[in-house]
Amino acid sequence: MLARFSSSLFAAMTALSFTVAPPALADQGEKQAILWKIDKANTPSSWLLATIQTTDGQTAEFTPATMAALGGAKYIGTEFHNDINSVVDMARTMLDEKPSLAQTLGAADYAKLLPLIESRGYPASVTAKLKPWAAIMMLLSPRPAKDLIPMDDRLLKYSMENGRKYFGVESVEQQLAPFQAISSSKTNSFVKNAD
């Protein structure tokens, strides 16, 4: 998802003539988080944190440099406005009553897909109603780790608990557009080769 975000960010930064400092790599041994400092004359510094979906609790921890940047932030933004309304809008866009995913993919491919999506925490009743591109989106997400709150959710929580203004960089539509653009032939090929 960062790739979609980065093209928009690059255009915005170019238009505003920001100076971007080299990424600060947090000293975590082999695990490194990337935090960019963005400066513009006569403007307070901004920070860009590359968040990831991970099942590794250590990787998901915010570094001291990240916590310092958050501590000085007036605004905190994530990929999309991660509130209940956005989540409901996303679900409505991803689900389809008819035809069912089993009808679209065929029984054999659907039977192969079902346990893969269930392992990511989605029940069969939801999988049956996914649009094919949404199934790919689910397959690309990591299997959830017990008691691990995703980074973007932790950023939302931090902003609420610390009185920071929160915003989404993209709309739900912008987040889902690359997946919706996947042709049905590519979707079927991806599902057939999923593991």
mmCIF file of C-alpha atoms in Angstrom:
data_model
loop_
_atom_site.group_PDB
_atom_site.id
_atom_site.type_symbol
_atom_site.label_atom_id
_atom_site.label_comp_id
_atom_site.label_asym_id
_atom_site.label_seq_id
_atom_site.Cartn_x
_atom_site.Cartn_y
_atom_site.Cartn_z
ATOM 1 C CA MET A 1 0.000 0.000 0.000
ATOM 2 C CA LEU A 2 2.923 2.310 0.583
ATOM 3 C CA ALA A 3 3.714 2.132 -3.133
ATOM 4 C CA ARG A 4 0.337 3.697 -4.003
ATOM 5 C CA PHE A 5 0.831 6.278 -1.272
ATOM 6 C CA SER A 6 4.391 7.101 -2.304
ATOM 7 C CA SER A 7 3.464 8.265 -5.818
ATOM 8 C CA SER A 8 0.953 10.746 -4.384
ATOM 9 C CA LEU A 9 3.458 11.825 -1.765
ATOM 10 C CA PHE A 10 6.190 12.310 -4.367
ATOM 11 C CA ALA A 11 3.953 14.566 -6.452
ATOM 12 C CA ALA A 12 2.920 16.592 -3.418
ATOM 13 C CA MET A 13 6.497 16.972 -2.198
ATOM 14 C CA THR A 14 7.712 18.038 -5.623
ATOM 15 C CA ALA A 15 4.955 20.620 -5.939
ATOM 16 C CA LEU A 16 5.704 22.083 -2.518
ATOM 17 C CA SER A 17 9.522 21.986 -2.887
ATOM 18 C CA PHE A 18 10.168 20.135 0.332
ATOM 19 C CA THR A 19 13.611 19.058 1.407
ATOM 20 C CA VAL A 20 13.530 15.446 2.521
ATOM 21 C CA ALA A 21 16.236 14.281 4.872
ATOM 22 C CA PRO A 22 17.641 10.782 4.388
ATOM 23 C CA PRO A 23 15.634 8.137 6.218
ATOM 24 C CA ALA A 24 16.490 7.592 9.844
ATOM 25 C CA LEU A 25 17.002 3.877 10.272
ATOM 26 C CA ALA A 26 16.198 2.899 13.804
ATOM 27 C CA ASP A 27 18.898 0.771 15.390
ATOM 28 C CA GLN A 28 17.074 -2.491 15.941
ATOM 29 C CA GLY A 29 19.709 -4.964 14.867
ATOM 30 C CA GLU A 30 18.434 -6.620 11.700
ATOM 31 C CA LYS A 31 14.985 -5.034 12.018
ATOM 32 C CA GLN A 32 14.805 -1.408 10.881
ATOM 33 C CA ALA A 33 11.910 1.049 10.702
ATOM 34 C CA ILE A 34 12.136 3.928 8.261
ATOM 35 C CA LEU A 35 11.252 7.443 9.364
ATOM 36 C CA TRP A 36 11.740 10.386 6.998
ATOM 37 C CA LYS A 37 12.033 13.991 8.162
ATOM 38 C CA ILE A 38 10.524 16.513 5.745
ATOM 39 C CA ASP A 39 11.568 20.162 6.037
ATOM 40 C CA LYS A 40 10.481 23.353 4.312
ATOM 41 C CA ALA A 41 11.750 26.829 5.140
ATOM 42 C CA ASN A 42 9.662 28.681 7.736
ATOM 43 C CA THR A 43 7.526 25.581 8.367
ATOM 44 C CA PRO A 44 7.680 23.080 11.224
ATOM 45 C CA SER A 45 9.237 19.725 10.317
ATOM 46 C CA SER A 46 7.031 16.902 9.140
ATOM 47 C CA TRP A 47 7.711 13.197 9.459
ATOM 48 C CA LEU A 48 6.780 10.250 7.267
ATOM 49 C CA LEU A 49 6.786 6.787 8.834
ATOM 50 C CA ALA A 50 6.757 3.741 6.576
ATOM 51 C CA THR A 51 4.255 1.455 8.301
ATOM 52 C CA ILE A 52 3.900 -2.183 7.374
ATOM 53 C CA GLN A 53 1.488 -4.993 8.004
ATOM 54 C CA THR A 54 3.445 -7.400 10.149
ATOM 55 C CA THR A 55 2.951 -10.325 12.466
ATOM 56 C CA ASP A 56 6.231 -9.643 14.272
ATOM 57 C CA GLY A 57 5.647 -7.828 17.576
ATOM 58 C CA GLN A 58 9.187 -6.416 17.715
ATOM 59 C CA THR A 59 8.967 -4.959 14.216
ATOM 60 C CA ALA A 60 5.606 -3.391 15.068
ATOM 61 C CA GLU A 61 6.995 -1.476 18.057
ATOM 62 C CA PHE A 62 7.579 2.221 17.508
ATOM 63 C CA THR A 63 11.203 3.243 17.940
ATOM 64 C CA PRO A 64 12.279 6.096 20.258
ATOM 65 C CA ALA A 65 12.802 8.302 17.158
ATOM 66 C CA THR A 66 9.246 7.572 16.030
ATOM 67 C CA MET A 67 7.832 8.287 19.480
ATOM 68 C CA ALA A 68 9.730 11.607 19.565
ATOM 69 C CA ALA A 69 8.318 12.551 16.145
ATOM 70 C CA LEU A 70 4.800 11.605 17.256
ATOM 71 C CA GLY A 71 5.254 13.596 20.457
ATOM 72 C CA GLY A 72 5.860 16.775 18.492
ATOM 73 C CA ALA A 73 3.166 16.174 15.873
ATOM 74 C CA LYS A 74 0.100 18.390 15.498
ATOM 75 C CA TYR A 75 -1.413 16.105 12.856
ATOM 76 C CA ILE A 76 -1.243 12.362 12.289
ATOM 77 C CA GLY A 77 -2.361 10.817 9.018
ATOM 78 C CA THR A 78 -2.647 7.239 7.856
ATOM 79 C CA GLU A 79 -3.339 5.728 4.445
ATOM 80 C CA PHE A 80 -7.087 6.231 4.796
ATOM 81 C CA HIS A 81 -9.293 7.608 7.561
ATOM 82 C CA ASN A 82 -9.450 4.477 9.678
ATOM 83 C CA ASP A 83 -12.797 5.057 11.393
ATOM 84 C CA ILE A 84 -15.908 2.893 11.547
ATOM 85 C CA ASN A 85 -17.555 4.699 8.594
ATOM 86 C CA SER A 86 -14.555 4.084 6.338
ATOM 87 C CA VAL A 87 -14.325 0.448 7.390
ATOM 88 C CA VAL A 88 -18.041 -0.046 6.614
ATOM 89 C CA ASP A 89 -17.611 1.679 3.223
ATOM 90 C CA MET A 90 -14.632 -0.564 2.473
ATOM 91 C CA ALA A 91 -16.584 -3.698 3.403
ATOM 92 C CA ARG A 92 -19.558 -2.674 1.252
ATOM 93 C CA THR A 93 -17.254 -2.175 -1.723
ATOM 94 C CA MET A 94 -15.473 -5.505 -1.227
ATOM 95 C CA LEU A 95 -18.577 -7.679 -0.793
ATOM 96 C CA ASP A 96 -21.030 -8.867 -3.421
ATOM 97 C CA GLU A 97 -24.153 -10.942 -2.883
ATOM 98 C CA LYS A 98 -24.269 -12.499 -6.353
ATOM 99 C CA PRO A 99 -22.573 -14.227 -7.940
ATOM 100 C CA SER A 100 -20.821 -15.895 -5.031
ATOM 101 C CA LEU A 101 -17.060 -16.196 -5.093
ATOM 102 C CA ALA A 102 -17.428 -19.967 -5.487
ATOM 103 C CA GLN A 103 -19.541 -19.443 -8.612
ATOM 104 C CA THR A 104 -17.082 -16.910 -10.009
ATOM 105 C CA LEU A 105 -13.921 -18.949 -9.378
ATOM 106 C CA GLY A 106 -15.289 -22.462 -9.661
ATOM 107 C CA ALA A 107 -15.605 -25.021 -6.867
ATOM 108 C CA ALA A 108 -12.008 -26.333 -6.976
ATOM 109 C CA ASP A 109 -10.328 -22.920 -6.873
ATOM 110 C CA TYR A 110 -12.752 -21.686 -4.215
ATOM 111 C CA ALA A 111 -12.024 -24.756 -2.053
ATOM 112 C CA LYS A 112 -8.300 -23.962 -2.331
ATOM 113 C CA LEU A 113 -8.841 -20.294 -1.492
ATOM 114 C CA LEU A 114 -11.160 -20.737 1.502
ATOM 115 C CA PRO A 115 -8.599 -21.983 4.073
ATOM 116 C CA LEU A 116 -6.061 -19.359 2.947
ATOM 117 C CA ILE A 117 -8.474 -16.532 3.680
ATOM 118 C CA GLU A 118 -9.767 -18.185 6.863
ATOM 119 C CA SER A 119 -6.158 -18.309 8.126
ATOM 120 C CA ARG A 120 -6.170 -14.509 7.922
ATOM 121 C CA GLY A 121 -9.164 -14.307 10.254
ATOM 122 C CA TYR A 122 -12.036 -14.056 7.778
ATOM 123 C CA PRO A 123 -14.871 -16.584 8.159
ATOM 124 C CA ALA A 124 -16.248 -18.613 5.259
ATOM 125 C CA SER A 125 -19.474 -16.568 5.321
ATOM 126 C CA VAL A 126 -17.453 -13.435 4.452
ATOM 127 C CA THR A 127 -15.199 -15.179 1.926
ATOM 128 C CA ALA A 128 -18.251 -16.438 0.022
ATOM 129 C CA LYS A 129 -19.339 -12.833 -0.604
ATOM 130 C CA LEU A 130 -15.954 -11.333 -1.527
ATOM 131 C CA LYS A 131 -15.477 -9.897 -4.970
ATOM 132 C CA PRO A 132 -12.549 -11.658 -6.682
ATOM 133 C CA TRP A 133 -10.234 -8.629 -6.419
ATOM 134 C CA ALA A 134 -11.076 -8.370 -2.713
ATOM 135 C CA ALA A 135 -10.004 -11.996 -2.265
ATOM 136 C CA ILE A 136 -6.598 -11.052 -3.692
ATOM 137 C CA MET A 137 -6.428 -8.143 -1.264
ATOM 138 C CA MET A 138 -7.101 -10.529 1.622
ATOM 139 C CA LEU A 139 -4.453 -12.963 0.392
ATOM 140 C CA LEU A 140 -1.878 -10.175 0.315
ATOM 141 C CA SER A 141 -2.477 -9.322 3.965
ATOM 142 C CA PRO A 142 -0.452 -11.208 6.563
ATOM 143 C CA ARG A 143 -1.979 -13.733 8.886
ATOM 144 C CA PRO A 144 -2.901 -11.892 12.084
ATOM 145 C CA ALA A 145 -0.744 -12.215 15.155
ATOM 146 C CA LYS A 146 -2.434 -12.670 18.498
ATOM 147 C CA ASP A 147 -2.720 -9.452 20.514
ATOM 148 C CA LEU A 148 -0.847 -7.383 17.903
ATOM 149 C CA ILE A 149 -2.480 -4.081 16.986
ATOM 150 C CA PRO A 150 -1.638 -2.967 13.419
ATOM 151 C CA MET A 151 0.617 0.093 13.161
ATOM 152 C CA ASP A 152 -2.011 2.287 11.478
ATOM 153 C CA ASP A 153 -4.521 1.420 14.219
ATOM 154 C CA ARG A 154 -1.919 2.305 16.839
ATOM 155 C CA LEU A 155 -1.316 5.652 15.123
ATOM 156 C CA LEU A 156 -5.064 6.365 15.204
ATOM 157 C CA LYS A 157 -5.200 5.378 18.879
ATOM 158 C CA TYR A 158 -2.184 7.559 19.676
ATOM 159 C CA SER A 159 -3.723 10.558 17.908
ATOM 160 C CA MET A 160 -6.997 10.174 19.819
ATOM 161 C CA GLU A 161 -5.332 9.662 23.203
ATOM 162 C CA ASN A 162 -2.955 12.591 22.717
ATOM 163 C CA GLY A 163 -5.289 15.147 21.144
ATOM 164 C CA ARG A 164 -3.675 15.118 17.690
ATOM 165 C CA LYS A 165 -5.690 15.972 14.591
ATOM 166 C CA TYR A 166 -6.111 12.811 12.522
ATOM 167 C CA PHE A 167 -6.621 12.541 8.763
ATOM 168 C CA GLY A 168 -6.565 10.030 5.933
ATOM 169 C CA VAL A 169 -4.170 10.606 3.033
ATOM 170 C CA GLU A 170 -6.399 8.681 0.614
ATOM 171 C CA SER A 171 -10.114 7.944 0.435
ATOM 172 C CA VAL A 172 -11.450 4.389 0.631
ATOM 173 C CA GLU A 173 -12.041 4.580 -3.125
ATOM 174 C CA GLN A 174 -8.394 5.511 -3.747
ATOM 175 C CA GLN A 175 -7.207 2.673 -1.507
ATOM 176 C CA LEU A 176 -9.300 0.070 -3.326
ATOM 177 C CA ALA A 177 -8.931 1.334 -6.913
ATOM 178 C CA PRO A 178 -5.719 -0.613 -7.729
ATOM 179 C CA PHE A 179 -7.352 -3.863 -6.622
ATOM 180 C CA GLN A 180 -10.613 -3.103 -8.455
ATOM 181 C CA ALA A 181 -8.608 -2.574 -11.640
ATOM 182 C CA ILE A 182 -7.332 -6.177 -11.633
ATOM 183 C CA SER A 183 -8.920 -8.033 -14.545
ATOM 184 C CA SER A 184 -10.904 -11.198 -13.879
ATOM 185 C CA SER A 185 -8.401 -13.283 -15.873
ATOM 186 C CA LYS A 186 -5.537 -12.055 -13.669
ATOM 187 C CA THR A 187 -7.653 -12.590 -10.564
ATOM 188 C CA ASN A 188 -8.357 -16.200 -11.507
ATOM 189 C CA SER A 189 -4.678 -16.815 -12.320
ATOM 190 C CA PHE A 190 -3.595 -15.318 -8.996
ATOM 191 C CA VAL A 191 -6.075 -17.441 -7.042
ATOM 192 C CA LYS A 192 -5.053 -20.632 -8.867
ATOM 193 C CA ASN A 193 -1.430 -20.033 -7.867
ATOM 194 C CA ALA A 194 -2.089 -18.866 -4.298
ATOM 195 C CA ASP A 195 -0.648 -20.733 -1.363
#
